Short mmCIF file of C-alpha atoms in Angstrom, two decimals:
data_model
loop_
_atom_site.label_atom_id
_atom_site.label_comp_id
_atom_site.label_asym_id
_atom_site.label_seq_id
_atom_site.Cartn_x
_atom_site.Cartn_y
_atom_site.Cartn_z
CA UNK A 1 12.21 -12.83 -11.88
CA UNK A 2 9.77 -9.97 -12.40
CA UNK A 3 7.80 -8.70 -9.40
CA UNK A 4 4.97 -6.14 -9.25
CA UNK A 5 3.40 -4.81 -6.03
CA UNK A 6 0.49 -2.45 -5.60
CA UNK A 7 -1.08 -1.29 -2.34
CA UNK A 8 -4.04 1.05 -2.06
CA UNK A 9 -5.26 2.69 1.13
CA UNK A 10 -9.00 3.33 0.70
CA UNK A 11 -9.98 4.82 4.06
CA UNK A 12 -7.88 6.43 6.73
CA UNK A 13 -9.80 7.90 9.68
CA UNK A 14 -8.14 9.07 12.86
CA UNK A 15 -10.25 8.72 15.99
CA UNK A 16 -9.23 10.29 19.27
CA UNK A 17 -10.57 9.14 22.60
CA UNK A 18 -12.75 11.83 24.26
CA UNK A 19 -11.06 14.04 26.78
CA UNK A 20 -12.13 13.72 30.39
CA UNK A 21 -9.95 16.44 31.88
CA UNK A 22 -11.28 19.97 31.63
CA UNK A 23 -8.67 22.70 31.16
CA UNK A 24 -8.62 26.41 30.51
CA UNK A 25 -10.60 27.61 27.52
CA UNK A 26 -10.58 30.72 25.35
CA UNK A 27 -12.73 33.70 26.43
CA UNK A 28 -16.43 33.17 25.80
CA UNK A 29 -17.03 36.26 23.65
CA UNK A 30 -15.03 39.15 22.17
CA UNK A 31 -16.89 41.95 23.95
CA UNK A 32 -16.10 40.98 27.56
CA UNK A 33 -12.80 40.52 29.43
CA UNK A 34 -11.82 36.99 30.41
CA UNK A 35 -12.83 36.21 33.99
CA UNK A 36 -10.97 33.01 34.81
CA UNK A 37 -12.00 29.58 33.59
CA UNK A 38 -15.38 29.77 31.84
CA UNK A 39 -17.42 26.71 31.03
CA UNK A 40 -16.73 25.21 27.66
CA UNK A 41 -19.38 25.82 25.00
CA UNK A 42 -18.42 23.77 21.94
CA UNK A 43 -19.88 24.55 18.57
CA UNK A 44 -20.78 28.19 19.25
CA UNK A 45 -19.41 30.39 16.45
CA UNK A 46 -18.12 33.90 17.12
CA UNK A 47 -20.83 36.50 17.27
CA UNK A 48 -20.85 39.17 14.62
CA UNK A 49 -22.47 42.36 15.81
CA UNK A 50 -24.02 44.79 13.35
CA UNK A 51 -22.59 48.27 13.01
CA UNK A 52 -23.71 50.44 15.90
CA UNK A 53 -26.03 53.28 14.93
CA UNK A 54 -26.28 55.79 17.79
CA UNK A 55 -29.51 57.52 18.70
CA UNK A 56 -29.04 61.24 18.13
CA UNK A 57 -31.59 62.05 20.86
CA UNK A 58 -30.16 59.81 23.57
CA UNK A 59 -27.59 60.96 26.10
CA UNK A 60 -25.02 58.16 26.38
CA UNK A 61 -23.19 57.38 29.60
CA UNK A 62 -19.58 56.28 29.74
CA UNK A 63 -20.35 52.58 30.49
CA UNK A 64 -22.67 52.45 27.47
CA UNK A 65 -20.01 53.88 25.18
CA UNK A 66 -17.38 51.49 26.55
CA UNK A 67 -19.71 48.57 25.79
CA UNK A 68 -20.16 49.84 22.23
CA UNK A 69 -16.40 50.09 21.75
CA UNK A 70 -15.76 46.56 23.04
CA UNK A 71 -18.30 45.21 20.57
CA UNK A 72 -17.08 47.17 17.56
CA UNK A 73 -13.33 47.53 18.07
CA UNK A 74 -11.49 45.02 15.84
CA UNK A 75 -8.60 44.72 18.30
CA UNK A 76 -10.78 42.78 20.76
CA UNK A 77 -11.81 40.42 17.96
CA UNK A 78 -8.15 39.81 17.02
CA UNK A 79 -7.20 39.06 20.62
CA UNK A 80 -10.23 36.79 21.01
CA UNK A 81 -9.38 34.72 17.95
CA UNK A 82 -5.79 34.44 19.17
CA UNK A 83 -7.02 33.09 22.51
CA UNK A 84 -9.28 30.59 20.72
CA UNK A 85 -6.33 29.37 18.66
CA UNK A 86 -4.25 28.84 21.80
CA UNK A 87 -7.15 26.93 23.34
CA UNK A 88 -7.13 24.67 20.29
CA UNK A 89 -3.37 24.18 20.73
CA UNK A 90 -4.00 23.04 24.29
CA UNK A 91 -6.54 20.52 23.02
CA UNK A 92 -4.02 19.21 20.50
CA UNK A 93 -1.40 18.80 23.24
CA UNK A 94 -3.80 16.93 25.50
CA UNK A 95 -4.76 14.62 22.65
CA UNK A 96 -1.23 13.21 22.63
CA UNK A 97 -1.93 11.66 26.05
CA UNK A 98 -4.49 9.30 24.51
CA UNK A 99 -4.14 6.46 22.03
CA UNK A 100 -4.93 6.91 18.36
CA UNK A 101 -7.20 4.51 16.50
CA UNK A 102 -7.28 4.31 12.72
CA UNK A 103 -9.62 2.37 10.43
CA UNK A 104 -7.93 1.14 7.25
CA UNK A 105 -9.07 -0.78 4.21
CA UNK A 106 -6.05 -2.36 2.48
CA UNK A 107 -6.03 -3.89 -1.00
CA UNK A 108 -2.93 -5.62 -2.37
CA UNK A 109 -2.09 -7.47 -5.59
CA UNK A 110 1.11 -9.45 -6.22
CA UNK A 111 2.40 -11.24 -9.33
CA UNK A 112 5.69 -13.20 -9.40
CA UNK A 113 7.36 -16.23 -11.03
CA UNK A 114 8.09 -19.01 -8.57
CA UNK A 115 10.88 -21.44 -9.47
CA UNK A 116 9.93 -25.13 -9.35
CA UNK A 117 12.56 -27.31 -11.08
CA UNK A 118 12.75 -27.33 -14.00
CA UNK A 119 10.18 -24.52 -14.67
CA UNK A 120 9.05 -21.16 -13.39
CA UNK A 121 5.40 -20.95 -12.42
CA UNK A 122 3.72 -17.57 -12.60
CA UNK A 123 1.56 -16.86 -9.59
CA UNK A 124 -0.90 -13.99 -9.09
CA UNK A 125 -2.51 -13.19 -5.75
CA UNK A 126 -4.63 -10.40 -4.31
CA UNK A 127 -5.72 -9.60 -0.77
CA UNK A 128 -8.38 -7.27 0.65
CA UNK A 129 -8.16 -6.57 4.38
CA UNK A 130 -10.15 -4.12 6.59
CA UNK A 131 -8.19 -3.51 9.81
CA UNK A 132 -8.06 -1.30 12.90
CA UNK A 133 -4.67 0.15 13.87
CA UNK A 134 -3.91 1.21 17.46
CA UNK A 135 -0.93 3.37 18.43
CA UNK A 136 -0.25 4.46 22.01
CA UNK A 137 2.75 5.94 23.81
CA UNK A 138 2.78 4.27 27.21
CA UNK A 139 5.53 6.22 28.93
CA UNK A 140 7.83 9.07 27.88
CA UNK A 141 9.07 10.49 31.22
CA UNK A 142 6.58 13.38 31.16
CA UNK A 143 7.44 14.76 27.73
CA UNK A 144 3.82 15.07 26.63
CA UNK A 145 2.78 16.49 29.99
CA UNK A 146 5.31 19.28 29.57
CA UNK A 147 3.95 19.99 26.10
CA UNK A 148 0.51 20.30 27.69
CA UNK A 149 1.95 22.64 30.33
CA UNK A 150 3.51 24.80 27.61
CA UNK A 151 0.21 25.00 25.71
CA UNK A 152 -1.69 25.80 28.90
CA UNK A 153 0.68 28.66 29.76
CA UNK A 154 0.43 29.96 26.19
CA UNK A 155 -3.36 29.90 26.48
CA UNK A 156 -3.30 31.79 29.77
CA UNK A 157 -0.88 34.26 28.22
CA UNK A 158 -3.28 34.77 25.30
CA UNK A 159 -6.19 35.24 27.70
CA UNK A 160 -4.27 37.86 29.67
CA UNK A 161 -3.40 39.55 26.38
CA UNK A 162 -7.11 39.52 25.58
CA UNK A 163 -7.81 41.23 28.91
CA UNK A 164 -5.06 43.75 28.31
CA UNK A 165 -6.61 44.60 24.94
CA UNK A 166 -9.91 45.29 26.69
CA UNK A 167 -8.10 47.39 29.29
CA UNK A 168 -6.55 49.53 26.57
CA UNK A 169 -9.81 49.86 24.63
CA UNK A 170 -11.68 50.91 27.77
CA UNK A 171 -9.08 53.55 28.62
CA UNK A 172 -8.97 54.76 25.03
CA UNK A 173 -12.73 55.38 25.16
CA UNK A 174 -12.53 57.00 28.59
CA UNK A 175 -9.75 59.35 27.52
CA UNK A 176 -11.66 60.38 24.38
CA UNK A 177 -14.87 60.71 26.41
CA UNK A 178 -13.27 63.08 28.92
CA UNK A 179 -11.75 65.11 26.09
CA UNK A 180 -15.27 65.56 24.72
CA UNK A 181 -16.51 66.59 28.16
CA UNK A 182 -13.64 69.03 28.50
CA UNK A 183 -14.18 70.63 25.09
CA UNK A 184 -17.96 70.77 25.62
CA UNK A 185 -17.42 72.27 29.07
CA UNK A 186 -15.04 74.82 27.60
CA UNK A 187 -17.66 75.63 24.97
CA UNK A 188 -20.28 76.20 27.68
CA UNK A 189 -17.82 78.31 29.64
CA UNK A 190 -17.07 80.43 26.57
CA UNK A 191 -20.77 80.94 25.98
CA UNK A 192 -21.13 82.20 29.54
CA UNK A 193 -18.08 84.41 29.03
CA UNK A 194 -19.62 85.86 25.88
CA UNK A 195 -22.84 86.64 27.73
CA UNK A 196 -20.86 88.36 30.49
CA UNK A 197 -18.86 90.35 27.96
CA UNK A 198 -22.05 91.39 26.17
CA UNK A 199 -23.55 92.41 29.52
CA UNK A 200 -20.55 94.62 30.20
CA UNK A 201 -20.78 96.02 26.66
CA UNK A 202 -24.48 96.78 27.06
CA UNK A 203 -23.76 98.54 30.34
CA UNK A 204 -21.00 100.60 28.72
CA UNK A 205 -23.25 101.49 25.76
CA UNK A 206 -25.97 102.62 28.17
CA UNK A 207 -23.58 104.73 30.23
CA UNK A 208 -22.18 106.26 27.03
CA UNK A 209 -25.70 107.14 25.94
CA UNK A 210 -26.27 108.82 29.30
CA UNK A 211 -22.93 110.64 29.12
CA UNK A 212 -21.45 108.74 32.03
CA UNK A 213 -18.85 106.79 29.99
CA UNK A 214 -16.37 107.55 27.27
CA UNK A 215 -16.05 106.06 23.81
CA UNK A 216 -12.77 104.27 24.69
CA UNK A 217 -14.66 102.48 27.49
CA UNK A 218 -17.24 101.24 24.98
CA UNK A 219 -14.54 100.20 22.52
CA UNK A 220 -12.80 98.25 25.26
CA UNK A 221 -16.06 96.45 26.06
CA UNK A 222 -16.67 95.70 22.38
CA UNK A 223 -13.15 94.31 22.09
CA UNK A 224 -13.78 92.03 25.06
CA UNK A 225 -17.03 90.77 23.47
CA UNK A 226 -15.27 90.10 20.18
CA UNK A 227 -12.51 88.19 21.99
CA UNK A 228 -15.09 86.12 23.86
CA UNK A 229 -16.87 85.28 20.58
CA UNK A 230 -13.54 84.29 19.03
CA UNK A 231 -12.77 81.99 21.96
CA UNK A 232 -16.26 80.47 21.68
CA UNK A 233 -15.76 79.58 18.01
CA UNK A 234 -12.43 77.93 18.82
CA UNK A 235 -14.12 75.91 21.57
CA UNK A 236 -16.86 74.79 19.16
CA UNK A 237 -14.23 73.55 16.71
CA UNK A 238 -12.39 71.69 19.47
CA UNK A 239 -15.66 70.00 20.50
CA UNK A 240 -16.24 68.79 16.95
CA UNK A 241 -12.74 67.32 16.75
CA UNK A 242 -13.07 65.63 20.15
CA UNK A 243 -16.45 64.21 19.11
CA UNK A 244 -14.85 62.67 16.01
CA UNK A 245 -12.05 61.17 18.09
CA UNK A 246 -14.58 59.56 20.44
CA UNK A 247 -16.57 58.16 17.53
CA UNK A 248 -13.39 56.66 16.08
CA UNK A 249 -12.60 55.04 19.44
CA UNK A 250 -16.10 53.54 19.41
CA UNK A 251 -15.52 52.06 15.96
CA UNK A 252 -18.19 54.20 14.25
CA UNK A 253 -18.10 57.02 11.73
CA UNK A 254 -17.07 60.49 12.99
CA UNK A 255 -20.18 61.79 11.22
CA UNK A 256 -22.40 59.88 13.68
CA UNK A 257 -24.38 62.19 15.91
CA UNK A 258 -24.81 61.34 19.59
CA UNK A 259 -24.87 63.17 22.90
CA UNK A 260 -22.89 62.67 26.08
CA UNK A 261 -23.33 63.82 29.64
CA UNK A 262 -22.33 67.26 30.83
CA UNK A 263 -19.23 67.67 32.94
CA UNK A 264 -21.39 69.51 35.46
CA UNK A 265 -23.55 66.40 36.00
CA UNK A 266 -20.66 64.10 36.90
CA UNK A 267 -19.64 63.44 40.48
CA UNK A 268 -16.17 64.80 41.13
CA UNK A 269 -14.09 62.67 43.55
CA UNK A 270 -13.09 64.46 46.72
CA UNK A 271 -10.11 62.26 47.63
CA UNK A 272 -8.06 59.24 46.58
CA UNK A 273 -9.26 56.20 48.51
CA UNK A 274 -6.00 54.21 48.41
CA UNK A 275 -2.39 54.98 49.12
CA UNK A 276 0.22 54.73 46.41
CA UNK A 277 1.69 51.62 48.04
CA UNK A 278 -1.71 49.88 47.96
CA UNK A 279 -2.21 50.90 44.34
CA UNK A 280 1.17 49.49 43.34
CA UNK A 281 0.52 46.20 45.14
CA UNK A 282 -2.86 45.87 43.44
CA UNK A 283 -1.33 46.58 40.04
CA UNK A 284 1.32 43.90 40.55
CA UNK A 285 -1.43 41.44 41.45
CA UNK A 286 -3.84 42.10 38.58
CA UNK A 287 -2.16 43.86 35.66
CA UNK A 288 -2.85 41.54 32.68
CA UNK A 289 0.31 42.48 30.79
CA UNK A 290 2.41 41.47 33.81
CA UNK A 291 0.44 38.24 34.21
CA UNK A 292 1.04 37.55 30.53
CA UNK A 293 4.80 37.78 31.02
CA UNK A 294 4.58 35.50 34.07
CA UNK A 295 2.83 32.85 31.98
CA UNK A 296 5.52 33.18 29.32
CA UNK A 297 8.09 32.53 32.05
CA UNK A 298 6.19 29.41 33.12
CA UNK A 299 6.02 28.21 29.53
CA UNK A 300 9.78 28.68 29.23
CA UNK A 301 10.30 26.56 32.38
CA UNK A 302 8.11 23.80 30.94
CA UNK A 303 10.09 24.00 27.71
CA UNK A 304 13.29 23.23 29.64
CA UNK A 305 11.69 20.17 31.24
CA UNK A 306 10.44 18.99 27.86
CA UNK A 307 13.90 19.43 26.35
CA UNK A 308 15.43 17.30 29.13
CA UNK A 309 13.01 14.43 28.50
CA UNK A 310 14.38 14.11 24.97
CA UNK A 311 17.45 12.41 26.49
CA UNK A 312 15.27 9.58 27.85
CA UNK A 313 13.68 6.58 26.10
CA UNK A 314 10.06 6.21 25.04
CA UNK A 315 7.93 3.10 25.56
CA UNK A 316 5.11 2.68 23.05
CA UNK A 317 2.65 0.07 21.84
CA UNK A 318 1.23 -0.34 18.36
CA UNK A 319 -0.72 -3.07 16.67
CA UNK A 320 -3.46 -3.90 14.21
CA UNK A 321 -6.27 -6.41 13.86
CA UNK A 322 -8.84 -7.21 11.19
CA UNK A 323 -10.03 -9.62 8.51
CA UNK A 324 -8.41 -10.74 5.24
CA UNK A 325 -9.69 -12.41 2.06
CA UNK A 326 -7.14 -13.65 -0.55
CA UNK A 327 -7.48 -14.59 -4.23
CA UNK A 328 -4.70 -16.74 -5.88
CA UNK A 329 -4.05 -18.02 -9.40
CA UNK A 330 -1.15 -19.98 -11.03
CA UNK A 331 -0.31 -20.24 -14.75
CA UNK A 332 -3.67 -18.77 -15.76
CA UNK A 333 -5.51 -21.67 -14.16
CA UNK A 334 -8.84 -20.94 -12.48
CA UNK A 335 -8.36 -18.78 -9.40
CA UNK A 336 -9.28 -19.73 -5.86
CA UNK A 337 -10.61 -17.51 -3.00
CA UNK A 338 -9.45 -18.26 0.49
CA UNK A 339 -11.91 -18.16 3.36
CA UNK A 340 -12.07 -14.96 5.41
CA UNK A 341 -9.34 -15.04 8.02
CA UNK A 342 -8.57 -13.07 11.16
CA UNK A 343 -5.30 -11.17 11.15
CA UNK A 344 -3.55 -9.27 13.93
CA UNK A 345 -0.14 -8.18 15.12
CA UNK A 346 1.13 -6.34 18.21
CA UNK A 347 4.42 -4.65 19.04
CA UNK A 348 5.89 -3.17 22.21
CA UNK A 349 8.73 -0.77 21.37
CA UNK A 350 11.37 0.91 23.50
CA UNK A 351 12.95 3.77 21.57
CA UNK A 352 16.03 5.59 22.78
CA UNK A 353 17.61 8.25 20.61
CA UNK A 354 21.36 7.98 21.25
CA UNK A 355 22.65 10.65 18.87
CA UNK A 356 20.87 13.34 16.86
CA UNK A 357 23.62 15.72 15.84
CA UNK A 358 23.46 17.67 19.13
CA UNK A 359 19.88 18.82 18.39
CA UNK A 360 18.79 18.05 21.94
CA UNK A 361 21.69 19.98 23.43
CA UNK A 362 20.87 23.01 21.30
CA UNK A 363 17.19 22.80 22.12
CA UNK A 364 17.97 22.69 25.84
CA UNK A 365 20.36 25.65 25.53
CA UNK A 366 17.73 27.62 23.66
CA UNK A 367 15.09 26.80 26.29
CA UNK A 368 17.35 27.97 29.10
CA UNK A 369 18.15 31.20 27.26
CA UNK A 370 14.42 31.78 26.63
CA UNK A 371 13.73 31.27 30.32
CA UNK A 372 16.33 33.86 31.32
CA UNK A 373 14.94 36.26 28.76
CA UNK A 374 11.39 35.73 30.05
CA UNK A 375 12.54 36.28 33.64
CA UNK A 376 14.27 39.52 32.65
CA UNK A 377 11.12 40.66 30.83
CA UNK A 378 9.03 39.96 33.94
CA UNK A 379 11.40 42.10 36.02
CA UNK A 380 11.33 44.87 33.41
CA UNK A 381 7.52 44.89 33.21
CA UNK A 382 7.26 44.81 37.02
CA UNK A 383 9.52 47.86 37.32
CA UNK A 384 7.58 49.58 34.56
CA UNK A 385 4.26 48.87 36.28
CA UNK A 386 5.48 50.30 39.58
CA UNK A 387 6.73 53.47 37.87
CA UNK A 388 3.53 53.86 35.85
CA UNK A 389 1.34 53.55 38.92
CA UNK A 390 3.55 55.95 40.88
CA UNK A 391 3.39 58.53 38.10
CA UNK A 392 -0.38 58.09 37.59
CA UNK A 393 -1.02 58.38 41.33
CA UNK A 394 1.04 61.57 41.57
CA UNK A 395 -0.77 63.02 38.55
CA UNK A 396 -4.19 62.18 40.01
CA UNK A 397 -3.25 63.63 43.40
CA UNK A 398 -2.01 66.82 41.76
CA UNK A 399 -5.19 67.06 39.68
CA UNK A 400 -7.25 66.67 42.86
CA UNK A 401 -5.50 69.62 44.50
CA UNK A 402 -5.77 71.68 41.31
CA UNK A 403 -9.50 70.98 41.06
CA UNK A 404 -10.10 72.23 44.58
CA UNK A 405 -8.03 75.34 43.87
CA UNK A 406 -9.86 75.92 40.57
CA UNK A 407 -13.24 75.65 42.31
CA UNK A 408 -12.16 78.22 44.87
CA UNK A 409 -10.80 80.45 42.08
CA UNK A 410 -14.10 80.26 40.18
CA UNK A 411 -16.10 81.15 43.27
CA UNK A 412 -13.87 84.14 44.01
CA UNK A 413 -13.83 85.31 40.39
CA UNK A 414 -17.64 85.08 40.18
CA UNK A 415 -18.07 87.21 43.30
CA UNK A 416 -15.47 89.70 42.04
CA UNK A 417 -17.21 90.02 38.67
CA UNK A 418 -20.65 90.49 40.19
CA UNK A 419 -19.32 93.11 42.60
CA UNK A 420 -17.36 94.93 39.87
CA UNK A 421 -20.35 95.01 37.50
CA UNK A 422 -22.69 96.25 40.22
CA UNK A 423 -20.21 98.91 41.30
CA UNK A 424 -19.70 99.94 37.66
CA UNK A 425 -23.43 100.39 37.20
CA UNK A 426 -23.40 102.59 40.34
CA UNK A 427 -20.49 104.55 38.90
CA UNK A 428 -17.97 103.72 41.60
CA UNK A 429 -15.79 101.39 39.47
CA UNK A 430 -14.08 102.03 36.16
CA UNK A 431 -14.59 100.23 32.85
CA UNK A 432 -11.12 98.74 33.14
CA UNK A 433 -11.99 97.19 36.49
CA UNK A 434 -15.14 95.47 35.25
CA UNK A 435 -13.50 94.23 32.03
CA UNK A 436 -10.60 92.85 34.04
CA UNK A 437 -13.02 91.10 36.38
CA UNK A 438 -14.90 89.65 33.41
CA UNK A 439 -11.69 88.31 31.87
CA UNK A 440 -10.58 86.88 35.21
CA UNK A 441 -13.92 85.11 35.48
CA UNK A 442 -13.45 83.70 31.97
CA UNK A 443 -10.04 82.33 32.93
CA UNK A 444 -11.48 80.86 36.13
CA UNK A 445 -14.30 79.12 34.24
CA UNK A 446 -11.83 77.62 31.80
CA UNK A 447 -9.55 76.51 34.62
CA UNK A 448 -12.45 74.92 36.52
CA UNK A 449 -13.56 72.86 33.52
CA UNK A 450 -9.98 71.82 32.76
CA UNK A 451 -9.35 70.89 36.39
CA UNK A 452 -12.52 68.77 36.54
CA UNK A 453 -11.69 66.79 33.41
CA UNK A 454 -8.02 66.50 34.36
CA UNK A 455 -9.07 64.97 37.68
CA UNK A 456 -11.44 62.51 36.02
CA UNK A 457 -8.81 61.65 33.40
CA UNK A 458 -6.16 61.27 36.09
CA UNK A 459 -8.28 58.87 38.12
CA UNK A 460 -9.09 56.92 34.95
CA UNK A 461 -5.38 56.74 34.14
CA UNK A 462 -4.67 55.48 37.66
CA UNK A 463 -7.35 52.79 37.26
CA UNK A 464 -5.83 51.92 33.89
CA UNK A 465 -2.35 51.50 35.36
CA UNK A 466 -3.56 49.44 38.34
CA UNK A 467 -5.80 47.25 36.14
CA UNK A 468 -8.95 48.31 38.00
CA UNK A 469 -10.70 49.20 34.74
CA UNK A 470 -11.32 45.51 34.05
CA UNK A 471 -13.07 45.07 37.41
CA UNK A 472 -14.77 48.42 37.97
CA UNK A 473 -16.62 48.67 34.64
CA UNK A 474 -20.31 47.87 34.92
CA UNK A 475 -22.18 45.68 32.42
#
């Protein structure tokens, strides 16, 4: 007996019931840190910002430059897309809690020879049936809920990674910004040093013309002026390099021309407001990289629970219902169409996997090992955070003391230079004395600028290590 079967599926559409529960979502935009659980805004594509073109006449503040960097730096975009993908994973996990409904259109044809003594009768039949298929897992001992918990922890981990990327970008811009301020301050200091050296040289030239100084005195003054000009050119080159580094941190061309504030216009902190213990506690509470590791630990714990549920049975329901129309023909006689009929079937299934080649045992062992690894990583990051904050706090405190000492040194060196130059013009001090005072003033100016920027950089580093940069930055 020959038999031929053909089945064609014309339409297969999966429909998911709408979600009622609202969970964590990806960050709303790539240029801002994640601030908890924002409202969901479906259908909004990522924003693409045009290349930033700075205004050469405008003086940019640090918050403005940080905002530019967050918009243009590709690392924030990468972290944002990663968070969006994890948010989609969470949606996929939650979808498993709901039934699935499929619309099918089935067409079937069947030809066979049926034996009726003493002959075989060839029979041909065809059926067309549109149906709806429902599939729903009623109970699985929390397996799907643990998958949702894993996805939720992975999303939170991605969001904290997104915040950590912003933290690093902000600090990268701040560090480059303060290097520009330092090099520009050093350039201004060298210009002042050159003017002082030229003043001493002019005084020596005048005294030589009047016969009150010797040629070696003038040569010494000229040498000091030449050294000051040399130092100024080096400072100009350092400013250009620092400017290019800042432009790169902003995500723009190093050839872009823009201006920044002067180091003299910035408010210099007079003290550290918190103790080192308070700073460490705050870092442990808000550092995004530490929070990321904590979420990985939670995901590992949910993975263990999910692996344990694999040992338990699953209760599910599936069924279908629709309409059917059949055409039948025997021995090439005229065919007959049946009336349209209702069709349905329903099944309640209890599935219990008794043996799977020890796959469940290995999955559970892997989940437990991953949990121990995640716990060890949390401890390692916690220790690292404490050490980083301790070191940054000590550096900032040292920079604060150095800045106060440098300010006092500059004031003393300025008074010494003014007194030495005045005494030299009156003929009561030697050329060596005034040149030495001028060089001491140059060193003091350089030390004052360095101390100012080191203090600002140290406080920025402390805010970076405690995680305050994400909360202190203005819009």
